[in-house]
CSV table of C-alpha atoms in Angstrom, one decimal:
chain,number,residue,atom,x,y,z
Y,1,MET,CA,-18.9,38.0,7.5
Y,2,SER,CA,-22.0,35.9,7.7
Y,3,VAL,CA,-21.9,33.1,5.1
Y,4,VAL,CA,-24.9,31.3,6.5
Y,5,SER,CA,-28.1,32.6,5.1
Y,6,PRO,CA,-31.0,30.3,6.0
Y,7,GLY,CA,-33.5,33.1,5.4
Y,8,VAL,CA,-32.2,33.9,1.9
Y,9,PRO,CA,-34.1,32.1,-1.0
Y,10,SER,CA,-31.7,30.3,-3.3
Y,11,PRO,CA,-31.8,30.4,-7.0
Y,12,ARG,CA,-31.5,27.2,-9.0
Y,13,ARG,CA,-28.2,25.5,-8.2
Y,14,VAL,CA,-26.4,26.2,-11.5
Y,15,THR,CA,-27.8,28.6,-14.1
Y,16,VAL,CA,-26.4,30.1,-17.3
Y,17,THR,CA,-26.1,33.8,-17.2
Y,18,PRO,CA,-27.4,36.1,-20.0
Y,19,ARG,CA,-23.8,36.5,-21.2
Y,20,GLY,CA,-23.1,32.8,-21.2
Y,21,GLY,CA,-21.3,32.4,-17.9
Y,22,LEU,CA,-22.4,30.3,-15.0
Y,23,ARG,CA,-24.0,31.4,-11.7
Y,24,ILE,CA,-23.7,28.9,-8.9
Y,25,ALA,CA,-25.9,29.1,-5.8
Y,26,ALA,CA,-23.8,29.4,-2.6
Y,27,SER,CA,-26.2,27.0,-0.9
Y,28,ALA,CA,-25.8,24.3,-3.6
Y,29,PRO,CA,-24.3,21.0,-2.4
Y,30,SER,CA,-20.6,20.8,-3.4
Y,31,ALA,CA,-21.0,17.3,-4.7
Y,32,VAL,CA,-24.0,18.3,-6.9
Y,33,VAL,CA,-22.1,21.2,-8.4
Y,34,ALA,CA,-19.0,19.2,-9.0
Y,35,ALA,CA,-21.0,16.6,-10.9
Y,36,HIS,CA,-23.1,19.1,-12.9
Y,37,PRO,CA,-22.5,18.5,-16.6
Y,38,LEU,CA,-22.1,22.3,-17.4
Y,39,VAL,CA,-19.5,22.8,-14.7
Y,40,ARG,CA,-17.5,19.8,-15.7
Y,41,ALA,CA,-17.7,20.7,-19.4
Y,42,LEU,CA,-17.1,24.5,-19.1
Y,43,TYR,CA,-15.0,24.9,-16.0
Y,44,PRO,CA,-13.4,21.6,-15.0
Y,45,VAL,CA,-11.1,23.4,-12.5
Y,46,VAL,CA,-14.1,24.2,-10.4
Y,47,ALA,CA,-15.4,20.6,-10.5
Y,48,GLN,CA,-12.0,19.3,-9.5
Y,49,ALA,CA,-11.6,21.8,-6.7
Y,50,LEU,CA,-15.0,20.9,-5.2
Y,51,GLU,CA,-14.2,17.2,-5.5
Y,52,ALA,CA,-11.0,17.8,-3.5
Y,53,SER,CA,-13.1,19.0,-0.6
Y,54,ALA,CA,-15.0,15.8,0.1
Y,55,ASP,CA,-16.0,16.8,3.6
Y,56,VAL,CA,-17.5,20.2,2.6
Y,57,LEU,CA,-21.3,20.2,2.3
Y,58,THR,CA,-22.0,23.4,0.2
Y,59,VAL,CA,-20.2,25.8,-2.1
Y,60,ARG,CA,-20.6,28.4,0.6
Y,61,ASP,CA,-18.7,26.2,3.1
Y,62,ASP,CA,-15.7,25.9,0.7
Y,63,LEU,CA,-15.3,29.6,-0.1
Y,64,ALA,CA,-12.2,29.7,2.1
Y,65,GLY,CA,-11.0,26.2,1.0
Y,66,ASP,CA,-10.1,24.4,-2.2
Y,67,VAL,CA,-12.6,26.1,-4.5
Y,68,ALA,CA,-11.2,29.5,-3.4
Y,69,VAL,CA,-8.0,28.8,-5.4
Y,70,ALA,CA,-10.1,28.0,-8.6
Y,71,PHE,CA,-12.3,31.0,-8.1
Y,72,THR,CA,-9.2,33.2,-7.8
Y,73,ALA,CA,-7.8,31.9,-11.1
Y,74,LEU,CA,-11.2,32.5,-12.8
Y,75,GLU,CA,-11.8,35.9,-11.2
Y,76,VAL,CA,-15.4,35.1,-10.2
Y,77,THR,CA,-17.9,37.6,-9.0
Y,78,VAL,CA,-19.5,37.1,-5.7
Y,79,HIS,CA,-23.1,38.2,-5.1
Y,80,LEU,CA,-24.0,39.4,-1.6
Y,81,LEU,CA,-27.3,40.2,0.1
Y,82,GLY,CA,-27.5,42.3,3.3
Y,83,PRO,CA,-29.6,44.8,5.2
Y,84,GLY,CA,-28.8,47.5,2.6
Y,85,GLY,CA,-29.7,45.3,-0.4
Y,86,GLY,CA,-27.7,43.3,-2.8
Y,87,ARG,CA,-24.3,44.0,-4.3
Y,88,SER,CA,-21.6,42.2,-6.3
Y,89,VAL,CA,-17.9,42.2,-5.7
Y,90,PRO,CA,-14.8,40.4,-7.1
Y,91,PHE,CA,-14.0,37.3,-5.2
Y,92,ALA,CA,-10.8,39.0,-4.1
Y,93,GLY,CA,-13.0,41.7,-2.5
Y,94,LEU,CA,-14.3,39.4,0.2
Y,95,PRO,CA,-15.0,39.5,3.2
Y,96,ALA,CA,-18.4,41.0,3.1
Y,97,GLU,CA,-19.8,43.7,5.4
Y,98,PRO,CA,-21.5,42.7,8.7
Y,99,GLY,CA,-24.9,41.2,8.1
Y,100,GLU,CA,-24.2,40.3,4.5
Y,101,SER,CA,-24.5,36.8,3.1
Y,102,VAL,CA,-23.0,35.2,0.0
Y,103,THR,CA,-25.9,34.1,-2.2
Y,104,SER,CA,-24.1,33.0,-5.4
Y,105,VAL,CA,-20.9,33.2,-7.4
Y,106,GLU,CA,-20.7,34.0,-11.1
Y,107,ILE,CA,-18.0,32.7,-13.5
Y,108,PRO,CA,-17.4,34.9,-16.6
Y,109,GLU,CA,-18.3,33.4,-20.0
Y,110,VAL,CA,-15.0,34.6,-21.5
Y,111,LEU,CA,-13.3,31.6,-19.7
Y,112,ARG,CA,-15.7,29.0,-21.0
Y,113,ARG,CA,-14.2,25.8,-22.3
Y,114,LEU,CA,-10.6,26.7,-21.6
Y,115,ASP,CA,-8.3,23.9,-20.6
Y,116,SER,CA,-8.2,24.0,-16.8
Y,117,GLY,CA,-7.5,21.8,-13.8
Y,118,TYR,CA,-7.0,21.8,-10.1
Y,119,LEU,CA,-4.4,19.8,-8.1
Y,120,LYS,CA,-3.7,19.5,-4.4
Y,121,VAL,CA,-0.6,17.7,-3.3
Y,122,PRO,CA,0.2,16.7,0.3
Y,123,GLY,CA,3.6,17.4,1.7
Y,124,ALA,CA,5.6,17.3,4.9
Y,125,VAL,CA,5.2,21.0,5.2
Y,126,GLY,CA,1.5,20.9,4.5
Y,127,PRO,CA,-0.5,20.5,1.3
Y,128,VAL,CA,-0.1,22.9,-1.7
Y,129,ALA,CA,-2.9,23.6,-4.2
Y,130,VAL,CA,-2.7,24.9,-7.8
Y,131,ALA,CA,-5.4,26.0,-10.2
Y,132,VAL,CA,-4.4,26.4,-13.9
Y,133,VAL,CA,-6.5,27.9,-16.7
Y,134,LEU,CA,-5.0,28.0,-20.2
Y,135,ARG,CA,-6.1,28.8,-23.7
Y,136,VAL,CA,-3.8,27.6,-26.5
Y,137,ARG,CA,-4.7,28.8,-30.0
Y,138,ASP,CA,-2.7,28.3,-33.2
Y,139,GLY,CA,0.1,26.7,-31.1
Y,140,VAL,CA,0.5,29.6,-28.8
Y,141,VAL,CA,-0.6,30.3,-25.2
Y,142,GLU,CA,-3.2,33.0,-25.5
Y,143,GLU,CA,-4.6,33.0,-22.0
Y,144,ALA,CA,-2.9,31.9,-18.8
Y,145,ARG,CA,-4.1,32.0,-15.2
Y,146,VAL,CA,-2.3,30.3,-12.4
Y,147,ALA,CA,-3.4,30.5,-8.8
Y,148,VAL,CA,-2.1,28.9,-5.7
Y,149,GLY,CA,-3.2,28.4,-2.1
Y,150,GLY,CA,-0.9,30.4,0.1
Y,151,ALA,CA,0.7,29.3,3.4
Y,152,ASP,CA,-1.5,32.0,5.0
Y,153,GLY,CA,-4.6,30.4,3.5
Y,154,VAL,CA,-5.1,33.3,1.0
Y,155,PRO,CA,-5.1,32.3,-2.6
Y,156,ARG,CA,-3.1,34.4,-5.1
Y,157,ARG,CA,-2.4,34.6,-8.8
Y,158,LEU,CA,1.2,34.1,-10.0
Y,159,SER,CA,1.6,37.0,-12.3
Y,160,ALA,CA,5.3,36.3,-13.2
Y,161,VAL,CA,4.4,32.7,-14.1
Y,162,GLU,CA,1.5,33.9,-16.3
Y,163,ARG,CA,3.6,36.4,-18.1
Y,164,ARG,CA,6.2,33.8,-19.0
Y,165,LEU,CA,3.5,31.6,-20.5
Y,166,LEU,CA,1.7,34.2,-22.6
Y,167,GLY,CA,2.7,34.2,-26.3
Y,168,ALA,CA,4.9,31.1,-25.9
Y,169,ARG,CA,4.6,27.7,-27.5
Y,170,PRO,CA,3.6,24.9,-25.2
Y,171,SER,CA,6.5,22.5,-24.3
Y,172,ASP,CA,7.9,20.8,-21.3
Y,173,ALA,CA,10.7,23.4,-21.3
Y,174,LEU,CA,8.1,26.2,-21.1
Y,175,TRP,CA,6.3,24.6,-18.2
Y,176,ALA,CA,9.5,24.2,-16.3
Y,177,GLU,CA,10.7,27.8,-17.0
Y,178,ALA,CA,7.4,29.3,-16.0
Y,179,ALA,CA,7.2,27.2,-12.8
Y,180,ALA,CA,10.7,28.2,-11.8
Y,181,ARG,CA,9.4,31.7,-11.3
Y,182,VAL,CA,7.2,30.5,-8.4
Y,183,VAL,CA,10.0,30.8,-5.9
Y,184,ASP,CA,10.3,34.5,-6.5
Y,185,GLU,CA,6.5,35.1,-6.2
Y,186,VAL,CA,6.2,33.3,-2.8
Y,187,PRO,CA,9.2,34.6,-0.8
Y,188,GLU,CA,7.5,34.1,2.5
Y,189,GLN,CA,7.2,30.3,1.9
Y,190,SER,CA,9.9,28.0,3.3
Y,191,GLY,CA,12.4,26.5,1.0
Y,192,GLU,CA,10.9,23.0,1.1
Y,193,ARG,CA,7.3,24.3,0.6
Y,194,ALA,CA,8.4,26.6,-2.2
Y,195,GLU,CA,10.0,23.7,-4.0
Y,196,LEU,CA,6.9,21.6,-3.6
Y,197,LEU,CA,4.9,24.4,-5.0
Y,198,ARG,CA,7.2,24.8,-7.9
Y,199,ARG,CA,7.0,21.1,-8.8
Y,200,THR,CA,3.2,21.1,-8.4
Y,201,VAL,CA,2.8,24.1,-10.7
Y,202,GLU,CA,5.0,22.5,-13.3
Y,203,ARG,CA,3.1,19.2,-13.0
Y,204,GLN,CA,-0.3,20.9,-13.4
Y,205,LEU,CA,0.9,23.1,-16.3
Y,206,ARG,CA,1.9,20.0,-18.1
Y,207,ALA,CA,-1.3,18.2,-17.3
Y,208,VAL,CA,-3.5,21.0,-18.5
Y,209,GLY,CA,-1.4,22.4,-21.4
Y,210,GLY,CA,0.3,19.2,-22.6
Y,211,ALA,CA,3.5,19.6,-24.6
Y,212,GLY,CA,4.1,20.6,-28.2
Y,213,ARG,CA,0.5,21.2,-29.0
């Protein structure tokens, strides 16, 4: 996949889509996007993930890094341009075809202003990264998306964790019970790494969702 597209004109760095989501130019500097008021207000998980990649110059450069975990949680759409024209695919649908370049990513408006956050924690077995997106309404978790960076470098959603959260009332006990399901979802991870991941998921659920709200 070609992710360097010097010949492709870039749109404005961050724009609001007709449906109210955000489109982010792949060539936009990561620091600029992370500091953008719309990104920080609507999708803080993206801003925090980009801030975690201090040595990355553009959003395009981080598509396999920290922001990939946030994009996996948000189910962003990737816009591509190649010899056959343009097309759009889910972020999970990458890599692109030969000759295609990533021009922008689009975050759906349905996830605007949800509580969200990104956390990367170092460990003796390597860092673990967690992205959490929650909507709590009337004291109940109405939307839950939890993604982690895998040991193989491929982000994934934690469906069992998400199912435990949906319809439940936020509490420290809930965060702990949901995070306990991490171990079953990442059987290929070592015991020490899986435990670090469990603790990090619980910590981030508590940070994003609070307790007893």
